[in-house]
Short mmCIF file of C-alpha atoms and ligand atoms in Angstrom, two decimals:
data_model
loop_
_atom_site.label_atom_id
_atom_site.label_comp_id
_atom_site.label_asym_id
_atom_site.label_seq_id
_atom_site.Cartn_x
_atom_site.Cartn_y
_atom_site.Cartn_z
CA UNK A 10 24.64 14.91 3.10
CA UNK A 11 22.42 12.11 1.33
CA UNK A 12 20.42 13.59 -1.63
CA UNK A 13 17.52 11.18 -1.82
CA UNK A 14 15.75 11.82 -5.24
CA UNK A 15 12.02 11.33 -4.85
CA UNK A 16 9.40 11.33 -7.70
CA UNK A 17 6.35 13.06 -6.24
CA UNK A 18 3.36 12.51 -8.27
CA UNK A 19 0.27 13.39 -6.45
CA UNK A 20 -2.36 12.62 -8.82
CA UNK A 21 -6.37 13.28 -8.43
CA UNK A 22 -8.30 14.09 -5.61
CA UNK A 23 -7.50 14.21 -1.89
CA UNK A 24 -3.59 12.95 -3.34
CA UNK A 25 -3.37 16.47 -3.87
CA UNK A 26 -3.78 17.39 -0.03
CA UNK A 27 -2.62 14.49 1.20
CA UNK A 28 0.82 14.23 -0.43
CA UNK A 29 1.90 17.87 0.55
CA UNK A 30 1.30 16.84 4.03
CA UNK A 31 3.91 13.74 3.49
CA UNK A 32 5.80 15.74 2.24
CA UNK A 33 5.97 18.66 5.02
CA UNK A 34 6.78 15.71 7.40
CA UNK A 35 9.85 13.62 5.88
CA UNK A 36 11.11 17.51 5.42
CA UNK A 37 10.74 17.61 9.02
CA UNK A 38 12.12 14.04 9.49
CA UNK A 39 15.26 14.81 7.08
CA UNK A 40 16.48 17.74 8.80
CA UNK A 41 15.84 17.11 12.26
CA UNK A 42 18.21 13.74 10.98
CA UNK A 43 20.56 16.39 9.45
CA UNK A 44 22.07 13.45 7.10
CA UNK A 45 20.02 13.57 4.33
CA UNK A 46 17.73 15.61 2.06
CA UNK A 47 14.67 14.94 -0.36
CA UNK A 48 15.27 16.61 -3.57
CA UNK A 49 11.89 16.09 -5.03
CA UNK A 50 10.54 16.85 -8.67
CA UNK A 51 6.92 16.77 -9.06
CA UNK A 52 4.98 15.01 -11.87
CA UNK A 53 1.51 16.38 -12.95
CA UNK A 54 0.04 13.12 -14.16
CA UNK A 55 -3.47 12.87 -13.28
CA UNK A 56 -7.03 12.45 -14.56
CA UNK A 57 -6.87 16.45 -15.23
CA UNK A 58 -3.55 16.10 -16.87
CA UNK A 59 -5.26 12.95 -19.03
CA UNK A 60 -7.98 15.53 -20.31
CA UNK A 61 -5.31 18.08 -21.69
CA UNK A 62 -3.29 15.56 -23.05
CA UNK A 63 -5.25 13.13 -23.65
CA UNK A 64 -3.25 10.20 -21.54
CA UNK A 65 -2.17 9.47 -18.37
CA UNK A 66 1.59 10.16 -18.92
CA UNK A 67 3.82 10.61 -21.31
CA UNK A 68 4.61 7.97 -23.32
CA UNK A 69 7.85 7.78 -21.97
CA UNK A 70 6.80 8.70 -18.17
CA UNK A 71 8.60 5.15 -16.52
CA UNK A 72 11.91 6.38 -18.33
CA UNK A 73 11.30 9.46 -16.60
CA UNK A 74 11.16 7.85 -13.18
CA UNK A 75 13.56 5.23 -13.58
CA UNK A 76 16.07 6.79 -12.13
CA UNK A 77 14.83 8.15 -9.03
CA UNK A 78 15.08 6.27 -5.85
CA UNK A 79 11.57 6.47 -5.04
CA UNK A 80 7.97 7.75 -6.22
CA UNK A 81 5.54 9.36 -3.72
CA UNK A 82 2.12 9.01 -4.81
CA UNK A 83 -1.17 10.33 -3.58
CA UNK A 84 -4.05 8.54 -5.78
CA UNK A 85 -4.78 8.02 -9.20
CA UNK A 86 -8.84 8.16 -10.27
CA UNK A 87 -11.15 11.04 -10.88
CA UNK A 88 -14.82 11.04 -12.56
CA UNK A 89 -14.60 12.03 -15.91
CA UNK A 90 -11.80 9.46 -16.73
CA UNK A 91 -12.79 5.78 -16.52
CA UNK A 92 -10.93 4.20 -13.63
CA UNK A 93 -9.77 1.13 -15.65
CA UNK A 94 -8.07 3.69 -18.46
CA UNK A 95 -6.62 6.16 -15.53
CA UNK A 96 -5.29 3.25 -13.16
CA UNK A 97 -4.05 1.05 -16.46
CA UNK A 98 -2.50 4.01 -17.68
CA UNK A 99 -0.84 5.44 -14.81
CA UNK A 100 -0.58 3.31 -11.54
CA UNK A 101 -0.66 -0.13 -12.77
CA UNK A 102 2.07 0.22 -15.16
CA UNK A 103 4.30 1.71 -12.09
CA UNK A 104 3.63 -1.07 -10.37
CA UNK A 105 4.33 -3.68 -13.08
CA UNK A 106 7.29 -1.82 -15.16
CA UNK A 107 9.15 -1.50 -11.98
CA UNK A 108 8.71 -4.81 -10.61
CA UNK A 109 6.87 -3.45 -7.74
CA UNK A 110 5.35 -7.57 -6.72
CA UNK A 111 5.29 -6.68 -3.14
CA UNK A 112 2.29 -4.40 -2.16
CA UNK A 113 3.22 -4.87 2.02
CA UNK A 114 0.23 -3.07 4.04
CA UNK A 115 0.25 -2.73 7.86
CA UNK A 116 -3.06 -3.22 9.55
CA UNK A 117 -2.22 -1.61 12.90
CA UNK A 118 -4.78 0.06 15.60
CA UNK A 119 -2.76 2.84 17.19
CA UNK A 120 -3.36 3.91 20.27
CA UNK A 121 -5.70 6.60 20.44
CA UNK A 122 -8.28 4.95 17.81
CA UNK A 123 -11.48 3.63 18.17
CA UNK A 124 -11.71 0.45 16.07
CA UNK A 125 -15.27 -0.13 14.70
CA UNK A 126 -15.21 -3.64 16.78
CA UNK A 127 -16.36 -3.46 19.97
CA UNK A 128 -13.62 -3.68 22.54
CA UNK A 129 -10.66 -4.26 20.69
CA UNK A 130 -7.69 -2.32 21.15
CA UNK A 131 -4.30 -1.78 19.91
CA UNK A 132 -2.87 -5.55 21.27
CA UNK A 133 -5.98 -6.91 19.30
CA UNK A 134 -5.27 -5.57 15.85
CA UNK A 135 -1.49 -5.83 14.72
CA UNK A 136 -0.30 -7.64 11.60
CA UNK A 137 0.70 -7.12 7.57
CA UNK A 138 -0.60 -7.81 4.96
CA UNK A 139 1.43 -8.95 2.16
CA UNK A 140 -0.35 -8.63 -1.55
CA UNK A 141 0.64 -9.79 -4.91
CA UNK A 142 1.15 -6.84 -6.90
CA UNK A 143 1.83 -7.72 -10.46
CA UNK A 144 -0.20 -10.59 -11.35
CA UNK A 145 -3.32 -12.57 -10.43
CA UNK A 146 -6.43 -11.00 -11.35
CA UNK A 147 -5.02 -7.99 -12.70
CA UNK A 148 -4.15 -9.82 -15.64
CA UNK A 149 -5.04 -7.27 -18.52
CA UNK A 150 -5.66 -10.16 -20.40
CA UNK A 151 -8.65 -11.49 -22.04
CA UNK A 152 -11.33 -9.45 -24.89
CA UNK A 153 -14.63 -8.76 -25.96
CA UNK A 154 -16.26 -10.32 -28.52
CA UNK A 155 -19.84 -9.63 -30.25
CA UNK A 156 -20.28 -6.39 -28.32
CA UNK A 157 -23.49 -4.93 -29.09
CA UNK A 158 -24.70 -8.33 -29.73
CA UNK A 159 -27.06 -10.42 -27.89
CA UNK A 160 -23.78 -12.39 -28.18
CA UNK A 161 -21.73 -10.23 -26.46
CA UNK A 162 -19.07 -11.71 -24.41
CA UNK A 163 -16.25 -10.60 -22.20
CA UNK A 164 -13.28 -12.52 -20.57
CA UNK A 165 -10.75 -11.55 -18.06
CA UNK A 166 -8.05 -14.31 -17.41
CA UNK A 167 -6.25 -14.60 -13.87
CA UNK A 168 -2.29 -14.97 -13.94
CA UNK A 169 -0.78 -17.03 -11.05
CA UNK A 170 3.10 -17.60 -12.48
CA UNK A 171 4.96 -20.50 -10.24
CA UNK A 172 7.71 -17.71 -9.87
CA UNK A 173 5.33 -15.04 -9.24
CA UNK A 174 3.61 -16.90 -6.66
CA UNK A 175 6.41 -18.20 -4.81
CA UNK A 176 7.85 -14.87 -4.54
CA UNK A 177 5.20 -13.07 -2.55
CA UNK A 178 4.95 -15.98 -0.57
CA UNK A 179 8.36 -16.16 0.38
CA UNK A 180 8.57 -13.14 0.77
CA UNK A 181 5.54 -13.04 2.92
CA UNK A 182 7.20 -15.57 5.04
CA UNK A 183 10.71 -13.69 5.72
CA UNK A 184 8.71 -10.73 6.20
CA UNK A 185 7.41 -12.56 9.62
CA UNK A 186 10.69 -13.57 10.36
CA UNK A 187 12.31 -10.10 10.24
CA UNK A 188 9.33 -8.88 12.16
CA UNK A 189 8.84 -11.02 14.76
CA UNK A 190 5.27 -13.03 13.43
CA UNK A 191 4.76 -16.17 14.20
CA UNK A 192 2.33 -17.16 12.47
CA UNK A 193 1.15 -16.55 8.29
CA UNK A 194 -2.35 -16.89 6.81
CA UNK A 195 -2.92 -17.44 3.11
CA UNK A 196 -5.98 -16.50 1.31
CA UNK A 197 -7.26 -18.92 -0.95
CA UNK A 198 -10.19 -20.14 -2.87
CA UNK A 199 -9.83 -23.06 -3.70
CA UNK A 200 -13.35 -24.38 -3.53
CA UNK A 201 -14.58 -22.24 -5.87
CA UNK A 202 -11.74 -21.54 -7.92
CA UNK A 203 -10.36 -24.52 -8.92
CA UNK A 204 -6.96 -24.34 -11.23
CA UNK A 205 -5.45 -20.85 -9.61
CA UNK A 206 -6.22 -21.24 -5.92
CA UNK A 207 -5.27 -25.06 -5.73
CA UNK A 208 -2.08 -23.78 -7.85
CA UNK A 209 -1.40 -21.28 -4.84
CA UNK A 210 -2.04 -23.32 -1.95
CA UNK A 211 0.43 -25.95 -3.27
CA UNK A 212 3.01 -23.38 -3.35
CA UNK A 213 2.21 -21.90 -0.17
CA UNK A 214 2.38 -25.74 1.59
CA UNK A 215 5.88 -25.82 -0.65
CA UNK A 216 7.14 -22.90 0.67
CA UNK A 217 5.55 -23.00 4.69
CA UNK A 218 7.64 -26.62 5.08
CA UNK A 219 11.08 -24.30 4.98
CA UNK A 220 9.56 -22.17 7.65
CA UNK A 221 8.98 -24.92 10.66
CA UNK A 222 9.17 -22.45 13.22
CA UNK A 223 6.80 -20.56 11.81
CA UNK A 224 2.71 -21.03 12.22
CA UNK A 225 0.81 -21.32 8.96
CA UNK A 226 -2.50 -21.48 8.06
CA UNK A 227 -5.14 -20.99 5.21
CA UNK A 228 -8.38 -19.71 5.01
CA UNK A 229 -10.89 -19.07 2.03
CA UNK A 230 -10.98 -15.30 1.57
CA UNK A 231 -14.77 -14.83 2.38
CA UNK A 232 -14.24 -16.81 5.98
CA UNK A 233 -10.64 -14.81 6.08
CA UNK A 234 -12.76 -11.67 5.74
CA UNK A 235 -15.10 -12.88 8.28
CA UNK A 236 -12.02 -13.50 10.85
CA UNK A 237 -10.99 -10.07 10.32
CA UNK A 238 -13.38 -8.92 11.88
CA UNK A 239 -14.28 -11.77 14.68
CA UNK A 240 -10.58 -12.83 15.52
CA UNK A 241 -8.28 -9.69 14.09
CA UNK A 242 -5.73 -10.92 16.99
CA UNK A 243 -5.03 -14.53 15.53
CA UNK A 244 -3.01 -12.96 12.58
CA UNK A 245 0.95 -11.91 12.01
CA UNK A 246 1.16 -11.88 8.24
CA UNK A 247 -1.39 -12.51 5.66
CA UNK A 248 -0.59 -13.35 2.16
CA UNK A 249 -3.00 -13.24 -0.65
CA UNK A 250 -3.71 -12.17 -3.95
CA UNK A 251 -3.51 -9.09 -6.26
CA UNK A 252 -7.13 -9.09 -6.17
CA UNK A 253 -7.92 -10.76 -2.63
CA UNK A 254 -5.33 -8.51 -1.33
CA UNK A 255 -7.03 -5.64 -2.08
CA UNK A 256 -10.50 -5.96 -1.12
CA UNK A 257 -8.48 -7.43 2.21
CA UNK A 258 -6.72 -4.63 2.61
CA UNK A 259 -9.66 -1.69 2.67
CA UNK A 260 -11.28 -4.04 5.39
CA UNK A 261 -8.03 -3.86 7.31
CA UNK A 262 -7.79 -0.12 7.30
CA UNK A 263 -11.86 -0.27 8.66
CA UNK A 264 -11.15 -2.13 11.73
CA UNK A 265 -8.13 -0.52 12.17
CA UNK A 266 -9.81 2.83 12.71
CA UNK A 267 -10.53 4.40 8.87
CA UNK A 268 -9.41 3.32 5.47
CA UNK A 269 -8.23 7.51 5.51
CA UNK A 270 -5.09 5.77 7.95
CA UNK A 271 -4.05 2.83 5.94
CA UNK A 272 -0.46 2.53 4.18
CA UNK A 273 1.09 0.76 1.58
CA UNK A 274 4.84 0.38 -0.13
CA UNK A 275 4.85 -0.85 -3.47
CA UNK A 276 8.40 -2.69 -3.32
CA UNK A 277 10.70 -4.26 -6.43
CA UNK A 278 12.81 -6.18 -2.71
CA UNK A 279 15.55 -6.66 -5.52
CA UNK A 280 15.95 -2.53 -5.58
CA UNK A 281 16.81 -2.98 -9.58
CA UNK A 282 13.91 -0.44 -9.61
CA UNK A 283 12.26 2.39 -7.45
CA UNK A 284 9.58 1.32 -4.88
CA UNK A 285 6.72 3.29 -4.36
CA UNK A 286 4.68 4.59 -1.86
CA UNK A 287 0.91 5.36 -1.31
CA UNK A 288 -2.25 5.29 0.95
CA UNK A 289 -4.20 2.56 0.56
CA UNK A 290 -7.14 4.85 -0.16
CA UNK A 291 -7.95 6.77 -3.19
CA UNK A 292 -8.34 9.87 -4.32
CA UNK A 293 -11.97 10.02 -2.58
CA UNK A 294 -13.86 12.93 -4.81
CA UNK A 295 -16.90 12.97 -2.13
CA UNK A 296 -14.55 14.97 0.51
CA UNK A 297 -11.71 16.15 -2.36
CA UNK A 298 -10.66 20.05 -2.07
CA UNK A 299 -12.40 20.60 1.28
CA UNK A 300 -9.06 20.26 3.09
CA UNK A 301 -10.57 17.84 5.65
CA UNK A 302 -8.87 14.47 4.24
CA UNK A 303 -7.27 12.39 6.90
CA UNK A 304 -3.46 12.57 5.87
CA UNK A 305 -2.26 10.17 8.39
CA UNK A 306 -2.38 7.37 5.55
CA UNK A 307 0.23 9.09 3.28
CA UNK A 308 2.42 10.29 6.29
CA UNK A 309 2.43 6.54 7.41
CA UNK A 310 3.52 5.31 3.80
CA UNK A 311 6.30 7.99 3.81
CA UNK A 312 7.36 6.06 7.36
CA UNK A 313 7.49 2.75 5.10
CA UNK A 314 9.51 4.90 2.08
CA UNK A 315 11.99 5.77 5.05
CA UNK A 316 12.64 2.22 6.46
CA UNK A 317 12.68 1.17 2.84
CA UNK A 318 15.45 4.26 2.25
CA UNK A 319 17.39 2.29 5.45
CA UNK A 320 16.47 5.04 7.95
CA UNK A 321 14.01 2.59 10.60
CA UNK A 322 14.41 4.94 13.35
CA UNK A 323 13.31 7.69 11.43
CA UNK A 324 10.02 6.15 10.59
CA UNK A 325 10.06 5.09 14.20
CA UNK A 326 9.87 8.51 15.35
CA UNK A 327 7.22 9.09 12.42
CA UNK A 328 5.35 6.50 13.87
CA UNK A 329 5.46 7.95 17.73
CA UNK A 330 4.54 11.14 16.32
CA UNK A 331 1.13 9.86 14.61
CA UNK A 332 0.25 8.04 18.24
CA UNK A 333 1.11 11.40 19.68
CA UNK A 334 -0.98 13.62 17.69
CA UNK A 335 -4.02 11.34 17.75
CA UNK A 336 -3.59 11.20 21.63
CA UNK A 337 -3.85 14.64 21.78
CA UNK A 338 -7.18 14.33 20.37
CA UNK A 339 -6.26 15.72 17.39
CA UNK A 340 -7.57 13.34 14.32
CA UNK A 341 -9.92 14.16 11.44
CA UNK A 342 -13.33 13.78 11.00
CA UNK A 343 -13.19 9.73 9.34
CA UNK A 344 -11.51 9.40 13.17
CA UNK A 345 -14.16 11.14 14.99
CA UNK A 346 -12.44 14.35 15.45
CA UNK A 347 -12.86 18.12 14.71
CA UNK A 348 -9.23 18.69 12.85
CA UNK A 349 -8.36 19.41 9.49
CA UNK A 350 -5.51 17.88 7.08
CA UNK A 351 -3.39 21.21 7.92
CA UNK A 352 -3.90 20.65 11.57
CA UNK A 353 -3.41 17.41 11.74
CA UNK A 354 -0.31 17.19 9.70
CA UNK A 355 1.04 20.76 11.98
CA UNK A 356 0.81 18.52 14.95
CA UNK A 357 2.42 15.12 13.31
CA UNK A 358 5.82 17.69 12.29
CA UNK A 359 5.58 19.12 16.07
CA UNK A 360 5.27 15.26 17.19
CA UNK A 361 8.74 14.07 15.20
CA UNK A 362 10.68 16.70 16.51
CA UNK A 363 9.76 15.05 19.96
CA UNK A 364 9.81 11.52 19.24
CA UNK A 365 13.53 12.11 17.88
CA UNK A 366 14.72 14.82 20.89
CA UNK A 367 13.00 11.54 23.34
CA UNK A 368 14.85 8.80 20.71
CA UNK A 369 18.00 10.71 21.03
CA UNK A 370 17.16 11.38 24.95
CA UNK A 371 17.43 7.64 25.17
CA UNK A 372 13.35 7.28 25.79
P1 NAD B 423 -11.67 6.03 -1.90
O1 NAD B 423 -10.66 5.35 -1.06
O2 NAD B 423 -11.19 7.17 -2.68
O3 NAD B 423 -12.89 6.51 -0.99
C1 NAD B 423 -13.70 5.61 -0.24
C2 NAD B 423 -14.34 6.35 0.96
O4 NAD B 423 -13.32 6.59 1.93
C3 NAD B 423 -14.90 7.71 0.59
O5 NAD B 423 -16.07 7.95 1.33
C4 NAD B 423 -13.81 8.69 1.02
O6 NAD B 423 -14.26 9.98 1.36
C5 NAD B 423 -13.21 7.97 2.22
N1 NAD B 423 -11.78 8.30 2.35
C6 NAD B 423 -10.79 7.82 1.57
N2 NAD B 423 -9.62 8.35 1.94
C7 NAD B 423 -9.87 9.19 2.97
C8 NAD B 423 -9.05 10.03 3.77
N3 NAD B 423 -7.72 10.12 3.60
N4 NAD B 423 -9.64 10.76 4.76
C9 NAD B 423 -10.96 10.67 4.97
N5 NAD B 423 -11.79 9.87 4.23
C10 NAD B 423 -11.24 9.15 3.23
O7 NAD B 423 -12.29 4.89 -2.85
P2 NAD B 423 -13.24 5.02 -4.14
O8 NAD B 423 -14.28 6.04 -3.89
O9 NAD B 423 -13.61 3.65 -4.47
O10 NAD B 423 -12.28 5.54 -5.28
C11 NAD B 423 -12.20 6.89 -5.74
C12 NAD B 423 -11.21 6.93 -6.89
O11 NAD B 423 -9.89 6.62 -6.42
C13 NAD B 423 -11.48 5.94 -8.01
O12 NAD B 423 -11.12 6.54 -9.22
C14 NAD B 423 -10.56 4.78 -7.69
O13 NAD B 423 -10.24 4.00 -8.81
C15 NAD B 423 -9.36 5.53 -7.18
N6 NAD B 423 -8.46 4.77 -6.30
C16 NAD B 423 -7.14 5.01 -6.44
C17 NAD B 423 -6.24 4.41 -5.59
C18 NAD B 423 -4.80 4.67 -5.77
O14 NAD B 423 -4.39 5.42 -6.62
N7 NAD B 423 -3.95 4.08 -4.96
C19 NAD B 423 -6.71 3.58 -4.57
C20 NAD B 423 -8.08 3.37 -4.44
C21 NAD B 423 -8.96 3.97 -5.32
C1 IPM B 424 -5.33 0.03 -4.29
C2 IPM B 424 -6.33 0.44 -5.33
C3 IPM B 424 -5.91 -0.03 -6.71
C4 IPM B 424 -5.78 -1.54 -6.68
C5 IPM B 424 -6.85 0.37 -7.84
C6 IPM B 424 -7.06 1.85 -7.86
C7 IPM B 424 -6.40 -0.16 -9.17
O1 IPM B 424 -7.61 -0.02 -4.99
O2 IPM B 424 -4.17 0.41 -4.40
O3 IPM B 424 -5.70 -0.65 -3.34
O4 IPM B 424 -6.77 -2.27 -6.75
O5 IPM B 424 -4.65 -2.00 -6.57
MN1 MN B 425 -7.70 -0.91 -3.03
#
């Protein structure tokens, strides 16, 4: 028996109601697998936990997750904290300390969702998105000067690093390979911004001439945007920005349904560190403690945790299980249905245990 040590940190919000849902359903996955358990401890750190304590974590909270093999998080971000102090303090170093540069989102219309674009189906909408997740925009440098001045004055600097952006892209391009896309879109800028985004597409032309048998292409962000939702079938892989990535990336979830069903895997690829694992969404305080949040995003990132873990099938059969359920009808409210997160996730558990009796079936 595998003991896989998992760092569950809900956070604020709906990451309290959707992470206990992930959580009932890689239970499900690890012992209908019967090789391996989750021995989870759970970490309080929140925006409620910053208002008793007066931080996000402790001050040596990355110490205290070093060691595990991954982190399950729900979202980080409540009113009452400022976002910038509660994400810097909390999220962002997790993905930084750890070498998390790979933020890899799937943009996927399963069967059984309506996409917001007129006729498009599953075939139409299908690809990753691959986002730079420890540099660019979210630089945290720059200052203020002469606040409270008719002088006052604020700059925020970009980082692009030649080995930060040649990583993601690279990676963004073996990520195709290994998944059968043929072709990979960059998103650039590099009208408007003209040191960073000329920097990038240099490096992107660099790396796309080892890749002959692969397609790729580049688009300014705001026309990328705009293909999204006119030509969502043209793309495999799209590479972009920290910041580009993003804003990208809450579009993708849209089209593909509801940004309450997008996932993401924070990855360090080199494994010196643990990878984590959240929705794309956050911890949305309109709909928070109502018990109506679609879960389907954080049961889909705990798919990505398992192939990350080296257990593929098993998020296969995580995967069928989602279609299943929301073939059934049975989808939350952001999805144009009548269920609950309880329901929902009850019918996801019953789902695995019949994707992996079909898988093992030979189905
Ligand atoms: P949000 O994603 O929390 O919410 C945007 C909209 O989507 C809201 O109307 C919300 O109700 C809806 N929504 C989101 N997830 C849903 C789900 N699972 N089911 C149904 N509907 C869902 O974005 P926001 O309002 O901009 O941010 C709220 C807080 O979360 C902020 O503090 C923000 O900084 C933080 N945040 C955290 C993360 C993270 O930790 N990964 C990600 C995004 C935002
Ligand atoms: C996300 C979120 C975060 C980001 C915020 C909360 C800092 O929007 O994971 O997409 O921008 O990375
Ligand atoms: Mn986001």
């Amino acid at each position: 028996m595998r003991d896989i040590r998992l760092a569950v940190i809900p956070g604020d919000g709906i990451g309290n109601e959707v992470v206990p849902a992930g959580l009932q359903v890689l239970d499900v996955v690890a012992r209908v697998n019967g090789g391996f358990r989750f021995l989870t401890e759970q970490f309080p750190w929140s925006c409620a936990w910053y208002l008793q304590h007066g931080r996000m974590m402790p001050a040596d909270g990355l110490d205290q997750l070093r060691a595990f093999d991954a982190i399950y998080l729900g979202a980080v971000g409540f009113p009452g904290v400022p976002d910038h102090i509660s994400l810097w303090e909390l999220l962002l170093p997790i993905r930084r300390g750890f070498q998390q540069y790979v933020c890899l989102r799937p943009i996927r219309l399963l069967p059984g969702v309506k996409s917001p674009l007129a006729g498009r189906g599953p075939a139409d909408i299908d690809f990753y998105v691959v986002r730079e997740n420890n540099e660019g925009e979210y630089s945290n440098m720059g200052g203020r000067i002469y606040a409270g001045t008719p002088h006052d004055t604020v700059v925020q600097n970009a980082v692009f690093t030649r080995m930060g952006t040649e990583r993601i892209i690279r990676y963004a391009f073996e990520l195709a390979r290994s998944k059968g896309k043929h072709r990979i879109s960059s998103a650039t800028k590099s009208n408007g911004i003209n040191h960073s985004m000329p920097f990038w597409d240099e490096i992107f032309g660099q790396v796309a001439r080892e890749y002959p048998d692969l397609q790729a292409d580049q688009f300014h962000v705001d026309a990328l945007a705009a293909r999204f939702v006119t030509h969502p079938q043209q793309f495999g892989v799209v590479v972009g920005s920290n910041l580009f990535g993003d804003i990208l990336t809450d579009l993708g979830a849209a089209i593909a349904g509801s940004i309450g069903i997008g996932a993401s895997a924070n990855l360090n690829p080199e494994r010196l560190y643990p990878s984590c694992f959240e929705s794309i969404h956050g911890s949305a305080p309109d709909i928070a403690g109502q018990g109506i949040a679609n879960p389907l995003g954080q049961i889909w990132s705990g798919a990505l945790m398992l192939e990350h873990l080296g257990y593929a099938d098993e998020a296969r059969w995580v995967e069928t299980a989602m279609v299943a359920t929301l073939a059934a009808g049975v989808a939350t409210r952001d999805l144009g249905g009548t269920a609950n997160t309880a329901e929902v996730t009850a019918r996801v558990c019953q789902e695995v245990e019949r994707a992996a009796a079909a898988a093992r079936a030979g189905h």
